[in-house]
Amino acid sequence: KAGVTQTPRYLIKTRGQQVTLSCSPISGHRSVSWYQQTPGQGLQFLFEYFSETQRNKGNFPGRFSGRQFSNSRSEMNVSTLELGDSALYLCASSSLEGNEQFFGPGTRLTVL
Amino acid sequence: QQQVKQSPQSLIVQKGGISIINCAYENTAFDYFPWYQQFPGKGPALLIAIRPDVSEKKEGRFTISFNKSAKQFSLHIMDSQPGDSATYFCAASISDYKLSFGAGTTVTVRA
């Protein structure tokens, strides 16, 4: 099976702009989670979607949002970008059978 | 508030040696404890995972030891190889797919 894919892999934006990141889960996986990874805060949970519904949400401001489509693909959006939003954004997918989460390569976002 | 505390921050081990990474948690509701390996420029890769009803799990050179009463679990990498040089993360969740990660341990294996 193909793994989790994320696009784009790299992104450079300026403060105040908004950005949309995309994630395609492993075929057959219906749960998609998003994480932010930074050197200072480590890996932090953003939100999780299952069957187009957000089931879990982390402690991030409302500028961070997401959605999931009927084919399980997911997007996350960050509005009004701040310098501190520079990070590696990781997507992970899970099947119904277990908690195992499989991560994609991430999207490296740089905010200037 | 970090729910999973990981140590050490980094370690250096000789080829063939044993690497040991420790994690501690507070939330007794956690019921799933995975370890991830991450290479630079890559996403974390699931290495091995354990549930609280098991005290030890071994897969190849990787072993998880779990102490439910102490709320601690550890990863042992036996016969460490240069290709094992990576950052390792412990994590925990309550069956809801929301993983809480430790801060990570950078392992360097010297040839």
Short mmCIF file of C-alpha atoms in Angstrom, two decimals, chain A:
data_model
loop_
_atom_site.label_atom_id
_atom_site.label_comp_id
_atom_site.label_asym_id
_atom_site.label_seq_id
_atom_site.Cartn_x
_atom_site.Cartn_y
_atom_site.Cartn_z
CA LYS A 1 0.00 0.00 0.00
CA ALA A 2 1.15 3.52 -0.66
CA GLY A 3 1.93 5.51 2.45
CA VAL A 4 0.52 8.80 3.66
CA THR A 5 1.22 11.59 1.21
CA GLN A 6 1.35 15.29 1.99
CA THR A 7 1.47 18.24 -0.33
CA PRO A 8 3.20 20.53 -0.72
CA ARG A 9 6.41 19.36 0.95
CA TYR A 10 7.76 22.87 1.42
CA LEU A 11 6.00 26.22 1.68
CA ILE A 12 7.16 29.76 2.32
CA LYS A 13 4.61 32.38 3.32
CA THR A 14 4.67 35.84 4.86
CA ARG A 15 2.99 36.98 8.04
CA GLY A 16 -0.72 37.62 7.68
CA GLN A 17 -1.20 35.24 4.78
CA GLN A 18 -3.16 32.02 4.97
CA VAL A 19 -2.13 28.54 3.91
CA THR A 20 -3.78 25.21 3.08
CA LEU A 21 -2.00 21.89 3.48
CA SER A 22 -3.22 18.61 2.05
CA CYS A 23 -3.01 15.01 3.25
CA SER A 24 -3.97 11.77 1.54
CA PRO A 25 -4.21 8.86 4.00
CA ILE A 26 -3.29 5.25 3.40
CA SER A 27 -5.95 3.57 1.29
CA GLY A 28 -8.73 2.28 3.54
CA HIS A 29 -7.80 4.46 6.51
CA ARG A 30 -10.62 6.72 7.63
CA SER A 31 -9.00 8.57 10.51
CA VAL A 32 -6.64 11.45 9.82
CA SER A 33 -4.77 13.36 12.50
CA TRP A 34 -2.63 16.47 12.22
CA TYR A 35 0.38 17.37 14.35
CA GLN A 36 2.70 20.36 14.54
CA GLN A 37 6.40 19.73 15.16
CA THR A 38 8.73 22.51 16.30
CA PRO A 39 12.13 22.40 18.01
CA GLY A 40 10.76 24.21 21.04
CA GLN A 41 7.38 22.55 21.58
CA GLY A 42 8.01 19.15 20.02
CA LEU A 43 5.15 17.19 18.52
CA GLN A 44 1.75 18.62 19.36
CA PHE A 45 -1.66 17.31 18.40
CA LEU A 46 -3.79 19.68 16.32
CA PHE A 47 -6.97 17.74 15.46
CA GLU A 48 -8.33 14.43 14.26
CA TYR A 49 -11.00 13.68 11.69
CA PHE A 50 -13.02 10.55 11.12
CA SER A 51 -15.69 10.19 8.45
CA GLU A 52 -15.61 13.93 7.74
CA THR A 53 -16.19 14.81 11.42
CA GLN A 54 -13.72 16.38 13.81
CA ARG A 55 -13.51 14.02 16.80
CA ASN A 56 -10.62 15.53 18.73
CA LYS A 57 -9.02 18.94 18.94
CA GLY A 58 -5.78 20.09 20.54
CA ASN A 59 -4.99 23.38 22.22
CA PHE A 60 -4.42 25.58 19.20
CA PRO A 61 -6.09 28.90 18.36
CA GLY A 62 -9.03 29.09 15.99
CA ARG A 63 -6.70 30.21 13.20
CA PHE A 64 -5.96 26.51 12.78
CA SER A 65 -8.76 24.60 11.13
CA GLY A 66 -9.24 21.48 9.11
CA ARG A 67 -11.66 19.35 7.21
CA GLN A 68 -11.98 15.89 5.78
CA PHE A 69 -13.57 14.88 2.52
CA SER A 70 -15.69 11.84 1.71
CA ASN A 71 -12.63 10.06 0.25
CA SER A 72 -10.84 10.54 3.63
CA ARG A 73 -8.41 13.10 2.23
CA SER A 74 -7.89 15.95 4.63
CA GLU A 75 -6.81 19.56 4.51
CA MET A 76 -5.71 21.89 7.23
CA ASN A 77 -5.80 25.66 7.00
CA VAL A 78 -3.91 28.28 8.95
CA SER A 79 -5.14 31.84 8.63
CA THR A 80 -3.37 35.07 9.53
CA LEU A 81 0.02 33.39 9.70
CA GLU A 82 2.43 34.32 12.48
CA LEU A 83 6.19 33.78 12.65
CA GLY A 84 5.62 31.16 15.34
CA ASP A 85 3.59 29.04 12.93
CA SER A 86 6.81 28.02 11.19
CA ALA A 87 6.95 24.29 11.73
CA LEU A 88 6.78 20.84 10.22
CA TYR A 89 3.11 19.88 9.87
CA LEU A 90 2.56 16.16 9.97
CA CYS A 91 -0.45 14.16 8.97
CA ALA A 92 -1.08 10.64 10.24
CA SER A 93 -3.70 8.09 9.26
CA SER A 94 -5.20 5.18 11.16
CA SER A 95 -7.44 2.27 10.32
CA LEU A 96 -10.44 1.22 12.39
CA GLU A 97 -8.62 -1.83 13.70
CA GLY A 98 -6.09 -0.19 15.96
CA ASN A 99 -4.49 2.92 17.30
CA GLU A 100 -1.44 2.64 15.04
CA GLN A 101 -0.88 5.96 13.38
CA PHE A 102 1.22 6.14 10.25
CA PHE A 103 2.79 9.48 9.49
CA GLY A 104 3.45 11.21 6.22
CA PRO A 105 6.71 13.07 5.44
CA GLY A 106 5.24 16.39 6.52
CA THR A 107 4.97 19.86 5.06
CA ARG A 108 7.69 22.27 6.11
CA LEU A 109 6.07 25.71 6.52
CA THR A 110 8.27 28.77 6.86
CA VAL A 111 6.65 32.09 7.75
CA LEU A 112 8.71 35.19 6.99
#
